[in-house]
Amino acid sequence: MRKTAPLILLAGASAMLAACGGDGGVFNRARPDEFAVQRQAPLVVPPDFTLTPPAPGAPRPAEGTASEQALDALFGGPAPRSRVEASVIDRAGRADPGIRSQVGDTGTNTVAKGRLTRDIVAAPEGDGQSASTVIPSA
């Protein structure tokens, strides 16, 4: 009798604990994804009644997708330029249409960045296993 009472309590407690888990629990039910819900625009009567109705499930042409609307809400679309930025762009003027072909020309003026920049750009590719350090004397 002494061993059966704790055994019955243990079995009952484990049965109650097992009932809490699983897929069919009280708090584990199917819910809609709150981030996938989007607001629908109000219905508008078109001025031309000869239009064909849209296909079922197709996005509305006046609206973007939910991700585009989210990006627009987060970042606000294209920002207007500040007075300083507009002034700099006006002073720079328009770029020559053939600028890309002139950049590599030998007659193009360049700025010397020094030996350090040249050495960094000319560094060999790789994982750095064979790299060595040189400390220049002052």
mmCIF file of N, CA and C in Angstrom:
data_model
loop_
_atom_site.group_PDB
_atom_site.id
_atom_site.type_symbol
_atom_site.label_atom_id
_atom_site.label_comp_id
_atom_site.label_asym_id
_atom_site.label_seq_id
_atom_site.Cartn_x
_atom_site.Cartn_y
_atom_site.Cartn_z
ATOM 1 N N MET A 1 0.818 -1.183 0.000
ATOM 2 C CA MET A 1 0.000 0.000 0.000
ATOM 3 C C MET A 1 0.872 1.262 0.000
ATOM 4 N N ARG A 2 2.034 1.187 0.674
ATOM 5 C CA ARG A 2 2.913 2.349 0.738
ATOM 6 C C ARG A 2 3.507 2.687 -0.627
ATOM 7 N N LYS A 3 3.772 1.710 -1.443
ATOM 8 C CA LYS A 3 4.391 1.966 -2.743
ATOM 9 C C LYS A 3 3.349 2.276 -3.822
ATOM 10 N N THR A 4 2.126 1.875 -3.670
ATOM 11 C CA THR A 4 1.121 2.105 -4.708
ATOM 12 C C THR A 4 0.609 3.543 -4.698
ATOM 13 N N ALA A 5 0.492 4.186 -3.549
ATOM 14 C CA ALA A 5 -0.025 5.566 -3.494
ATOM 15 C C ALA A 5 0.906 6.535 -4.224
ATOM 16 N N PRO A 6 2.228 6.542 -3.968
ATOM 17 C CA PRO A 6 3.088 7.444 -4.744
ATOM 18 C C PRO A 6 3.128 7.079 -6.218
ATOM 19 N N LEU A 7 3.004 5.798 -6.521
ATOM 20 C CA LEU A 7 3.003 5.372 -7.917
ATOM 21 C C LEU A 7 1.755 5.872 -8.636
ATOM 22 N N ILE A 8 0.622 5.820 -7.978
ATOM 23 C CA ILE A 8 -0.629 6.322 -8.569
ATOM 24 C C ILE A 8 -0.550 7.844 -8.719
ATOM 25 N N LEU A 9 -0.027 8.558 -7.725
ATOM 26 C CA LEU A 9 0.127 10.006 -7.819
ATOM 27 C C LEU A 9 1.084 10.395 -8.949
ATOM 28 N N LEU A 10 2.161 9.649 -9.073
ATOM 29 C CA LEU A 10 3.127 9.920 -10.143
ATOM 30 C C LEU A 10 2.516 9.686 -11.517
ATOM 31 N N ALA A 11 1.774 8.607 -11.666
ATOM 32 C CA ALA A 11 1.120 8.321 -12.947
ATOM 33 C C ALA A 11 0.069 9.375 -13.264
ATOM 34 N N GLY A 12 -0.712 9.808 -12.256
ATOM 35 C CA GLY A 12 -1.731 10.839 -12.476
ATOM 36 C C GLY A 12 -1.114 12.178 -12.838
ATOM 37 N N ALA A 13 -0.031 12.552 -12.141
ATOM 38 C CA ALA A 13 0.643 13.817 -12.438
ATOM 39 C C ALA A 13 1.257 13.801 -13.829
ATOM 40 N N SER A 14 1.847 12.678 -14.211
ATOM 41 C CA SER A 14 2.438 12.602 -15.555
ATOM 42 C C SER A 14 1.352 12.621 -16.623
ATOM 43 N N ALA A 15 0.179 12.037 -16.363
ATOM 44 C CA ALA A 15 -0.926 12.075 -17.335
ATOM 45 C C ALA A 15 -1.445 13.499 -17.490
ATOM 46 N N MET A 16 -1.572 14.218 -16.383
ATOM 47 C CA MET A 16 -2.024 15.617 -16.462
ATOM 48 C C MET A 16 -0.980 16.492 -17.161
ATOM 49 N N LEU A 17 0.282 16.232 -16.899
ATOM 50 C CA LEU A 17 1.334 17.002 -17.542
ATOM 51 C C LEU A 17 1.399 16.693 -19.039
ATOM 52 N N ALA A 18 1.163 15.462 -19.415
ATOM 53 C CA ALA A 18 1.168 15.095 -20.830
ATOM 54 C C ALA A 18 -0.013 15.716 -21.555
ATOM 55 N N ALA A 19 -1.124 15.966 -20.877
ATOM 56 C CA ALA A 19 -2.290 16.569 -21.506
ATOM 57 C C ALA A 19 -2.046 18.034 -21.850
ATOM 58 N N CYS A 20 -1.132 18.685 -21.169
ATOM 59 C CA CYS A 20 -0.844 20.095 -21.449
ATOM 60 C C CYS A 20 -0.063 20.270 -22.746
ATOM 61 N N GLY A 21 0.738 19.319 -23.105
ATOM 62 C CA GLY A 21 1.555 19.442 -24.305
ATOM 63 C C GLY A 21 0.812 18.950 -25.529
ATOM 64 N N GLY A 22 1.460 19.017 -26.639
ATOM 65 C CA GLY A 22 0.877 18.516 -27.879
ATOM 66 C C GLY A 22 0.355 19.643 -28.742
ATOM 67 N N ASP A 23 -0.099 19.273 -29.927
ATOM 68 C CA ASP A 23 -0.540 20.274 -30.903
ATOM 69 C C ASP A 23 -1.949 20.774 -30.660
ATOM 70 N N GLY A 24 -2.749 20.036 -29.965
ATOM 71 C CA GLY A 24 -4.145 20.433 -29.789
ATOM 72 C C GLY A 24 -4.408 21.144 -28.487
ATOM 73 N N GLY A 25 -3.430 21.825 -27.912
ATOM 74 C CA GLY A 25 -3.605 22.496 -26.635
ATOM 75 C C GLY A 25 -4.520 23.707 -26.746
ATOM 76 N N VAL A 26 -4.880 24.278 -25.609
ATOM 77 C CA VAL A 26 -5.793 25.412 -25.570
ATOM 78 C C VAL A 26 -5.150 26.652 -26.176
ATOM 79 N N PHE A 27 -3.888 26.903 -25.873
ATOM 80 C CA PHE A 27 -3.234 28.125 -26.326
ATOM 81 C C PHE A 27 -2.532 27.981 -27.672
ATOM 82 N N ASN A 28 -2.550 26.800 -28.233
ATOM 83 C CA ASN A 28 -1.858 26.569 -29.501
ATOM 84 C C ASN A 28 -2.897 26.354 -30.588
ATOM 85 N N ARG A 29 -3.457 27.439 -31.101
ATOM 86 C CA ARG A 29 -4.444 27.331 -32.169
ATOM 87 C C ARG A 29 -3.952 28.123 -33.378
ATOM 88 N N ALA A 30 -4.552 27.879 -34.507
ATOM 89 C CA ALA A 30 -4.126 28.550 -35.736
ATOM 90 C C ALA A 30 -4.559 30.010 -35.682
ATOM 91 N N ARG A 31 -3.604 30.921 -35.870
ATOM 92 C CA ARG A 31 -3.886 32.354 -35.857
ATOM 93 C C ARG A 31 -3.437 32.947 -37.186
ATOM 94 N N PRO A 32 -4.029 34.063 -37.602
ATOM 95 C CA PRO A 32 -3.535 34.724 -38.806
ATOM 96 C C PRO A 32 -2.224 35.435 -38.513
ATOM 97 N N ASP A 33 -1.405 35.567 -39.530
ATOM 98 C CA ASP A 33 -0.134 36.276 -39.388
ATOM 99 C C ASP A 33 -0.423 37.775 -39.405
ATOM 100 N N GLU A 34 -0.192 38.465 -38.296
ATOM 101 C CA GLU A 34 -0.554 39.871 -38.207
ATOM 102 C C GLU A 34 0.310 40.757 -39.095
ATOM 103 N N PHE A 35 1.463 40.271 -39.526
ATOM 104 C CA PHE A 35 2.310 41.059 -40.405
ATOM 105 C C PHE A 35 1.945 40.877 -41.882
ATOM 106 N N ALA A 36 1.166 39.868 -42.194
ATOM 107 C CA ALA A 36 0.771 39.629 -43.578
ATOM 108 C C ALA A 36 -0.563 40.290 -43.902
ATOM 109 N N VAL A 37 -1.241 40.853 -42.917
ATOM 110 C CA VAL A 37 -2.535 41.494 -43.136
ATOM 111 C C VAL A 37 -2.287 42.897 -43.652
ATOM 112 N N GLN A 38 -2.985 43.275 -44.697
ATOM 113 C CA GLN A 38 -2.832 44.617 -45.228
ATOM 114 C C GLN A 38 -4.188 45.267 -45.387
ATOM 115 N N ARG A 39 -4.219 46.562 -45.300
ATOM 116 C CA ARG A 39 -5.455 47.313 -45.402
ATOM 117 C C ARG A 39 -5.877 47.400 -46.872
ATOM 118 N N GLN A 40 -7.146 47.184 -47.130
ATOM 119 C CA GLN A 40 -7.673 47.258 -48.488
ATOM 120 C C GLN A 40 -8.129 48.687 -48.770
ATOM 121 N N ALA A 41 -7.865 49.153 -49.966
ATOM 122 C CA ALA A 41 -8.302 50.483 -50.369
ATOM 123 C C ALA A 41 -9.811 50.467 -50.569
ATOM 124 N N PRO A 42 -10.465 51.616 -50.395
ATOM 125 C CA PRO A 42 -11.917 51.639 -50.605
ATOM 126 C C PRO A 42 -12.263 51.414 -52.067
ATOM 127 N N LEU A 43 -13.451 50.895 -52.290
ATOM 128 C CA LEU A 43 -13.900 50.642 -53.650
ATOM 129 C C LEU A 43 -14.176 51.960 -54.355
ATOM 130 N N VAL A 44 -13.789 52.032 -55.621
ATOM 131 C CA VAL A 44 -13.985 53.232 -56.417
ATOM 132 C C VAL A 44 -14.721 52.832 -57.686
ATOM 133 N N VAL A 45 -15.743 53.600 -58.031
ATOM 134 C CA VAL A 45 -16.477 53.331 -59.263
ATOM 135 C C VAL A 45 -15.661 53.886 -60.413
ATOM 136 N N PRO A 46 -15.309 53.054 -61.387
ATOM 137 C CA PRO A 46 -14.505 53.545 -62.509
ATOM 138 C C PRO A 46 -15.344 54.425 -63.427
ATOM 139 N N PRO A 47 -14.718 55.417 -64.042
ATOM 140 C CA PRO A 47 -15.482 56.283 -64.945
ATOM 141 C C PRO A 47 -15.873 55.575 -66.236
ATOM 142 N N ASP A 48 -15.142 54.548 -66.630
ATOM 143 C CA ASP A 48 -15.442 53.813 -67.855
ATOM 144 C C ASP A 48 -15.965 52.439 -67.456
ATOM 145 N N PHE A 49 -17.236 52.179 -67.786
ATOM 146 C CA PHE A 49 -17.853 50.926 -67.366
ATOM 147 C C PHE A 49 -17.572 49.783 -68.330
ATOM 148 N N THR A 50 -16.796 50.007 -69.369
ATOM 149 C CA THR A 50 -16.468 48.937 -70.305
ATOM 150 C C THR A 50 -15.204 48.194 -69.896
ATOM 151 N N LEU A 51 -14.651 48.531 -68.754
ATOM 152 C CA LEU A 51 -13.442 47.863 -68.291
ATOM 153 C C LEU A 51 -13.746 46.427 -67.913
ATOM 154 N N THR A 52 -12.779 45.575 -68.135
ATOM 155 C CA THR A 52 -12.949 44.181 -67.735
ATOM 156 C C THR A 52 -12.589 44.041 -66.269
ATOM 157 N N PRO A 53 -13.288 43.208 -65.538
ATOM 158 C CA PRO A 53 -12.961 43.046 -64.110
ATOM 159 C C PRO A 53 -11.622 42.353 -63.952
ATOM 160 N N PRO A 54 -10.934 42.642 -62.852
ATOM 161 C CA PRO A 54 -9.624 42.002 -62.632
ATOM 162 C C PRO A 54 -9.780 40.530 -62.308
ATOM 163 N N ALA A 55 -8.698 39.808 -62.492
ATOM 164 C CA ALA A 55 -8.703 38.379 -62.180
ATOM 165 C C ALA A 55 -8.781 38.197 -60.669
ATOM 166 N N PRO A 56 -9.470 37.168 -60.209
ATOM 167 C CA PRO A 56 -9.558 36.949 -58.760
ATOM 168 C C PRO A 56 -8.177 36.706 -58.152
ATOM 169 N N GLY A 57 -7.898 37.406 -57.077
ATOM 170 C CA GLY A 57 -6.628 37.246 -56.384
ATOM 171 C C GLY A 57 -5.502 38.101 -56.926
ATOM 172 N N ALA A 58 -5.733 38.819 -58.018
ATOM 173 C CA ALA A 58 -4.688 39.669 -58.600
ATOM 174 C C ALA A 58 -4.563 40.944 -57.771
ATOM 175 N N PRO A 59 -3.353 41.489 -57.616
ATOM 176 C CA PRO A 59 -3.208 42.728 -56.849
ATOM 177 C C PRO A 59 -3.836 43.895 -57.586
ATOM 178 N N ARG A 60 -4.276 44.864 -56.827
ATOM 179 C CA ARG A 60 -4.887 46.044 -57.435
ATOM 180 C C ARG A 60 -3.814 46.856 -58.150
ATOM 181 N N PRO A 61 -4.126 47.420 -59.295
ATOM 182 C CA PRO A 61 -3.094 48.159 -60.026
ATOM 183 C C PRO A 61 -2.687 49.458 -59.338
ATOM 184 N N ALA A 62 -3.563 50.061 -58.551
ATOM 185 C CA ALA A 62 -3.223 51.312 -57.899
ATOM 186 C C ALA A 62 -2.356 51.097 -56.668
ATOM 187 N N GLU A 63 -2.354 49.902 -56.139
ATOM 188 C CA GLU A 63 -1.597 49.615 -54.928
ATOM 189 C C GLU A 63 -0.354 48.796 -55.271
ATOM 190 N N GLY A 64 0.621 48.849 -54.381
ATOM 191 C CA GLY A 64 1.785 47.979 -54.514
ATOM 192 C C GLY A 64 1.564 46.735 -53.676
ATOM 193 N N THR A 65 2.577 45.930 -53.611
ATOM 194 C CA THR A 65 2.500 44.733 -52.781
ATOM 195 C C THR A 65 2.646 45.139 -51.317
ATOM 196 N N ALA A 66 2.416 44.193 -50.436
ATOM 197 C CA ALA A 66 2.520 44.486 -49.008
ATOM 198 C C ALA A 66 3.945 44.876 -48.633
ATOM 199 N N SER A 67 4.941 44.239 -49.245
ATOM 200 C CA SER A 67 6.328 44.589 -48.920
ATOM 201 C C SER A 67 6.676 45.990 -49.425
ATOM 202 N N GLU A 68 6.170 46.383 -50.594
ATOM 203 C CA GLU A 68 6.422 47.739 -51.087
ATOM 204 C C GLU A 68 5.766 48.782 -50.185
ATOM 205 N N GLN A 69 4.553 48.492 -49.721
ATOM 206 C CA GLN A 69 3.877 49.418 -48.817
ATOM 207 C C GLN A 69 4.630 49.529 -47.495
ATOM 208 N N ALA A 70 5.184 48.408 -47.014
ATOM 209 C CA ALA A 70 5.940 48.435 -45.766
ATOM 210 C C ALA A 70 7.212 49.258 -45.927
ATOM 211 N N LEU A 71 7.924 49.079 -47.049
ATOM 212 C CA LEU A 71 9.137 49.871 -47.284
ATOM 213 C C LEU A 71 8.817 51.351 -47.389
ATOM 214 N N ASP A 72 7.700 51.672 -48.051
ATOM 215 C CA ASP A 72 7.306 53.068 -48.176
ATOM 216 C C ASP A 72 6.938 53.649 -46.812
ATOM 217 N N ALA A 73 6.282 52.852 -45.964
ATOM 218 C CA ALA A 73 5.919 53.328 -44.631
ATOM 219 C C ALA A 73 7.150 53.498 -43.744
ATOM 220 N N LEU A 74 8.141 52.613 -43.893
ATOM 221 C CA LEU A 74 9.345 52.695 -43.066
ATOM 222 C C LEU A 74 10.265 53.825 -43.492
ATOM 223 N N PHE A 75 10.504 53.939 -44.785
ATOM 224 C CA PHE A 75 11.513 54.874 -45.268
ATOM 225 C C PHE A 75 10.934 56.097 -45.956
ATOM 226 N N GLY A 76 9.625 56.130 -46.187
ATOM 227 C CA GLY A 76 8.981 57.329 -46.701
ATOM 228 C C GLY A 76 9.227 57.642 -48.153
ATOM 229 N N GLY A 77 9.715 56.728 -48.932
ATOM 230 C CA GLY A 77 9.931 56.982 -50.346
ATOM 231 C C GLY A 77 11.113 57.919 -50.571
ATOM 232 N N PRO A 78 11.219 58.469 -51.776
ATOM 233 C CA PRO A 78 12.359 59.339 -52.067
ATOM 234 C C PRO A 78 12.253 60.638 -51.271
ATOM 235 N N ALA A 79 13.323 60.985 -50.580
ATOM 236 C CA ALA A 79 13.338 62.189 -49.747
ATOM 237 C C ALA A 79 13.708 63.400 -50.596
ATOM 238 N N PRO A 80 13.146 64.552 -50.292
ATOM 239 C CA PRO A 80 13.541 65.751 -51.033
ATOM 240 C C PRO A 80 14.974 66.129 -50.670
ATOM 241 N N ARG A 81 15.675 66.695 -51.627
ATOM 242 C CA ARG A 81 17.063 67.079 -51.396
ATOM 243 C C ARG A 81 17.127 68.336 -50.539
ATOM 244 N N SER A 82 18.142 68.405 -49.692
ATOM 245 C CA SER A 82 18.335 69.604 -48.877
ATOM 246 C C SER A 82 18.905 70.714 -49.760
ATOM 247 N N ARG A 83 18.898 71.936 -49.233
ATOM 248 C CA ARG A 83 19.415 73.061 -50.021
ATOM 249 C C ARG A 83 20.898 72.885 -50.306
ATOM 250 N N VAL A 84 21.648 72.370 -49.327
ATOM 251 C CA VAL A 84 23.086 72.179 -49.513
ATOM 252 C C VAL A 84 23.342 71.117 -50.593
ATOM 253 N N GLU A 85 22.605 69.998 -50.518
ATOM 254 C CA GLU A 85 22.795 68.936 -51.501
ATOM 255 C C GLU A 85 22.417 69.412 -52.898
ATOM 256 N N ALA A 86 21.307 70.162 -53.018
ATOM 257 C CA ALA A 86 20.905 70.684 -54.329
ATOM 258 C C ALA A 86 21.939 71.663 -54.859
ATOM 259 N N SER A 87 22.528 72.474 -53.965
ATOM 260 C CA SER A 87 23.551 73.427 -54.390
ATOM 261 C C SER A 87 24.798 72.715 -54.902
ATOM 262 N N VAL A 88 25.226 71.663 -54.195
ATOM 263 C CA VAL A 88 26.412 70.915 -54.627
ATOM 264 C C VAL A 88 26.168 70.260 -55.980
ATOM 265 N N ILE A 89 24.984 69.685 -56.175
ATOM 266 C CA ILE A 89 24.667 69.032 -57.450
ATOM 267 C C ILE A 89 24.612 70.062 -58.569
ATOM 268 N N ASP A 90 24.061 71.257 -58.291
ATOM 269 C CA ASP A 90 24.016 72.300 -59.316
ATOM 270 C C ASP A 90 25.415 72.790 -59.686
ATOM 271 N N ARG A 91 26.289 72.928 -58.700
ATOM 272 C CA ARG A 91 27.655 73.379 -58.982
ATOM 273 C C ARG A 91 28.454 72.331 -59.736
ATOM 274 N N ALA A 92 28.172 71.059 -59.486
ATOM 275 C CA ALA A 92 28.905 69.996 -60.176
ATOM 276 C C ALA A 92 28.540 69.952 -61.651
ATOM 277 N N GLY A 93 27.340 70.315 -61.971
ATOM 278 C CA GLY A 93 26.919 70.316 -63.364
ATOM 279 C C GLY A 93 26.590 68.911 -63.846
ATOM 280 N N ARG A 94 26.253 68.815 -65.107
ATOM 281 C CA ARG A 94 25.889 67.532 -65.685
ATOM 282 C C ARG A 94 27.146 66.799 -66.124
ATOM 283 N N ALA A 95 27.123 65.495 -65.999
ATOM 284 C CA ALA A 95 28.276 64.672 -66.376
ATOM 285 C C ALA A 95 28.319 64.515 -67.889
ATOM 286 N N ASP A 96 29.512 64.436 -68.393
ATOM 287 C CA ASP A 96 29.709 64.202 -69.818
ATOM 288 C C ASP A 96 29.200 62.796 -70.145
ATOM 289 N N PRO A 97 28.428 62.616 -71.225
ATOM 290 C CA PRO A 97 27.906 61.285 -71.534
ATOM 291 C C PRO A 97 28.987 60.235 -71.768
ATOM 292 N N GLY A 98 30.175 60.632 -72.216
ATOM 293 C CA GLY A 98 31.234 59.668 -72.484
ATOM 294 C C GLY A 98 32.259 59.573 -71.364
ATOM 295 N N ILE A 99 31.872 59.929 -70.144
ATOM 296 C CA ILE A 99 32.836 59.985 -69.040
ATOM 297 C C ILE A 99 33.430 58.623 -68.729
ATOM 298 N N ARG A 100 32.672 57.570 -68.907
ATOM 299 C CA ARG A 100 33.186 56.238 -68.566
ATOM 300 C C ARG A 100 34.301 55.800 -69.520
ATOM 301 N N SER A 101 34.248 56.231 -70.737
ATOM 302 C CA SER A 101 35.310 55.851 -71.668
ATOM 303 C C SER A 101 36.542 56.727 -71.497
ATOM 304 N N GLN A 102 36.408 57.901 -70.875
ATOM 305 C CA GLN A 102 37.538 58.796 -70.696
ATOM 306 C C GLN A 102 38.309 58.537 -69.408
ATOM 307 N N VAL A 103 37.723 57.813 -68.476
ATOM 308 C CA VAL A 103 38.363 57.618 -67.176
ATOM 309 C C VAL A 103 39.680 56.863 -67.320
ATOM 310 N N GLY A 104 39.750 55.861 -68.142
ATOM 311 C CA GLY A 104 40.963 55.074 -68.296
ATOM 312 C C GLY A 104 41.955 55.672 -69.261
ATOM 313 N N ASP A 105 41.684 56.842 -69.794
ATOM 314 C CA ASP A 105 42.563 57.481 -70.767
ATOM 315 C C ASP A 105 43.840 57.964 -70.077
ATOM 316 N N THR A 106 44.968 57.899 -70.796
ATOM 317 C CA THR A 106 46.248 58.331 -70.221
ATOM 318 C C THR A 106 46.293 59.838 -70.048
ATOM 319 N N GLY A 107 45.481 60.556 -70.753
ATOM 320 C CA GLY A 107 45.462 62.018 -70.630
ATOM 321 C C GLY A 107 44.620 62.502 -69.460
ATOM 322 N N THR A 108 43.962 61.605 -68.771
ATOM 323 C CA THR A 108 43.110 61.991 -67.642
ATOM 324 C C THR A 108 43.979 62.330 -66.435
ATOM 325 N N ASN A 109 43.700 63.452 -65.791
ATOM 326 C CA ASN A 109 44.449 63.859 -64.593
ATOM 327 C C ASN A 109 44.031 62.976 -63.425
ATOM 328 N N THR A 110 45.014 62.522 -62.664
ATOM 329 C CA THR A 110 44.746 61.703 -61.486
ATOM 330 C C THR A 110 45.436 62.311 -60.278
ATOM 331 N N VAL A 111 45.047 61.881 -59.099
ATOM 332 C CA VAL A 111 45.635 62.365 -57.851
ATOM 333 C C VAL A 111 46.511 61.262 -57.288
ATOM 334 N N ALA A 112 47.758 61.596 -56.938
ATOM 335 C CA ALA A 112 48.665 60.614 -56.359
ATOM 336 C C ALA A 112 48.307 60.426 -54.890
ATOM 337 N N LYS A 113 47.972 59.215 -54.507
ATOM 338 C CA LYS A 113 47.579 58.913 -53.131
ATOM 339 C C LYS A 113 48.759 58.457 -52.281
ATOM 340 N N GLY A 114 49.900 58.255 -52.865
ATOM 341 C CA GLY A 114 51.064 57.859 -52.083
ATOM 342 C C GLY A 114 51.366 56.373 -52.217
ATOM 343 N N ARG A 115 52.532 56.004 -51.632
ATOM 344 C CA ARG A 115 52.995 54.618 -51.743
ATOM 345 C C ARG A 115 52.106 53.662 -50.958
ATOM 346 N N LEU A 116 51.606 54.099 -49.801
ATOM 347 C CA LEU A 116 50.818 53.210 -48.962
ATOM 348 C C LEU A 116 49.547 52.751 -49.686
ATOM 349 N N THR A 117 48.857 53.684 -50.310
ATOM 350 C CA THR A 117 47.645 53.313 -51.044
ATOM 351 C C THR A 117 47.982 52.399 -52.210
ATOM 352 N N ARG A 118 49.083 52.685 -52.908
ATOM 353 C CA ARG A 118 49.490 51.837 -54.025
ATOM 354 C C ARG A 118 49.800 50.433 -53.540
ATOM 355 N N ASP A 119 50.474 50.306 -52.397
ATOM 356 C CA ASP A 119 50.810 48.984 -51.862
ATOM 357 C C ASP A 119 49.560 48.227 -51.415
ATOM 358 N N ILE A 120 48.592 48.937 -50.857
ATOM 359 C CA ILE A 120 47.353 48.274 -50.441
ATOM 360 C C ILE A 120 46.580 47.760 -51.643
ATOM 361 N N VAL A 121 46.498 48.579 -52.682
ATOM 362 C CA VAL A 121 45.764 48.163 -53.886
ATOM 363 C C VAL A 121 46.484 47.019 -54.587
ATOM 364 N N ALA A 122 47.810 47.036 -54.567
ATOM 365 C CA ALA A 122 48.582 46.014 -55.257
ATOM 366 C C ALA A 122 48.827 44.784 -54.401
ATOM 367 N N ALA A 123 48.223 44.704 -53.230
ATOM 368 C CA ALA A 123 48.436 43.547 -52.357
ATOM 369 C C ALA A 123 47.909 42.284 -53.036
ATOM 370 N N PRO A 124 48.618 41.190 -52.885
ATOM 371 C CA PRO A 124 48.160 39.955 -53.532
ATOM 372 C C PRO A 124 46.907 39.411 -52.851
ATOM 373 N N GLU A 125 46.086 38.743 -53.649
ATOM 374 C CA GLU A 125 44.889 38.119 -53.101
ATOM 375 C C GLU A 125 45.265 36.822 -52.400
ATOM 376 N N GLY A 126 44.441 36.404 -51.496
ATOM 377 C CA GLY A 126 44.683 35.155 -50.800
ATOM 378 C C GLY A 126 44.206 35.236 -49.375
ATOM 379 N N ASP A 127 44.491 34.189 -48.624
ATOM 380 C CA ASP A 127 44.022 34.126 -47.242
ATOM 381 C C ASP A 127 45.022 34.730 -46.262
ATOM 382 N N GLY A 128 46.154 35.204 -46.719
ATOM 383 C CA GLY A 128 47.115 35.872 -45.867
ATOM 384 C C GLY A 128 48.074 34.933 -45.153
ATOM 385 N N GLN A 129 48.136 33.668 -45.547
ATOM 386 C CA GLN A 129 49.022 32.720 -44.873
ATOM 387 C C GLN A 129 50.491 33.063 -45.125
ATOM 388 N N SER A 130 50.788 33.600 -46.299
ATOM 389 C CA SER A 130 52.183 33.905 -46.613
ATOM 390 C C SER A 130 52.488 35.395 -46.441
ATOM 391 N N ALA A 131 51.621 36.134 -45.742
ATOM 392 C CA ALA A 131 51.830 37.570 -45.567
ATOM 393 C C ALA A 131 52.938 37.827 -44.554
ATOM 394 N N SER A 132 53.655 38.912 -44.757
ATOM 395 C CA SER A 132 54.694 39.307 -43.813
ATOM 396 C C SER A 132 54.550 40.795 -43.515
ATOM 397 N N THR A 133 55.070 41.210 -42.382
ATOM 398 C CA THR A 133 54.951 42.586 -41.949
ATOM 399 C C THR A 133 56.305 43.262 -42.076
ATOM 400 N N VAL A 134 56.295 44.459 -42.637
ATOM 401 C CA VAL A 134 57.520 45.251 -42.751
ATOM 402 C C VAL A 134 57.273 46.557 -42.007
ATOM 403 N N ILE A 135 58.127 46.846 -41.032
ATOM 404 C CA ILE A 135 58.007 48.092 -40.283
ATOM 405 C C ILE A 135 59.053 49.047 -40.840
ATOM 406 N N PRO A 136 58.603 50.131 -41.469
ATOM 407 C CA PRO A 136 59.574 51.066 -42.041
ATOM 408 C C PRO A 136 60.288 51.843 -40.927
ATOM 409 N N SER A 137 61.552 52.123 -41.169
ATOM 410 C CA SER A 137 62.337 52.900 -40.193
ATOM 411 C C SER A 137 61.979 54.372 -40.342
ATOM 412 N N ALA A 138 61.952 55.075 -39.229
ATOM 413 C CA ALA A 138 61.525 56.486 -39.243
ATOM 414 C C ALA A 138 62.577 57.394 -39.721
#
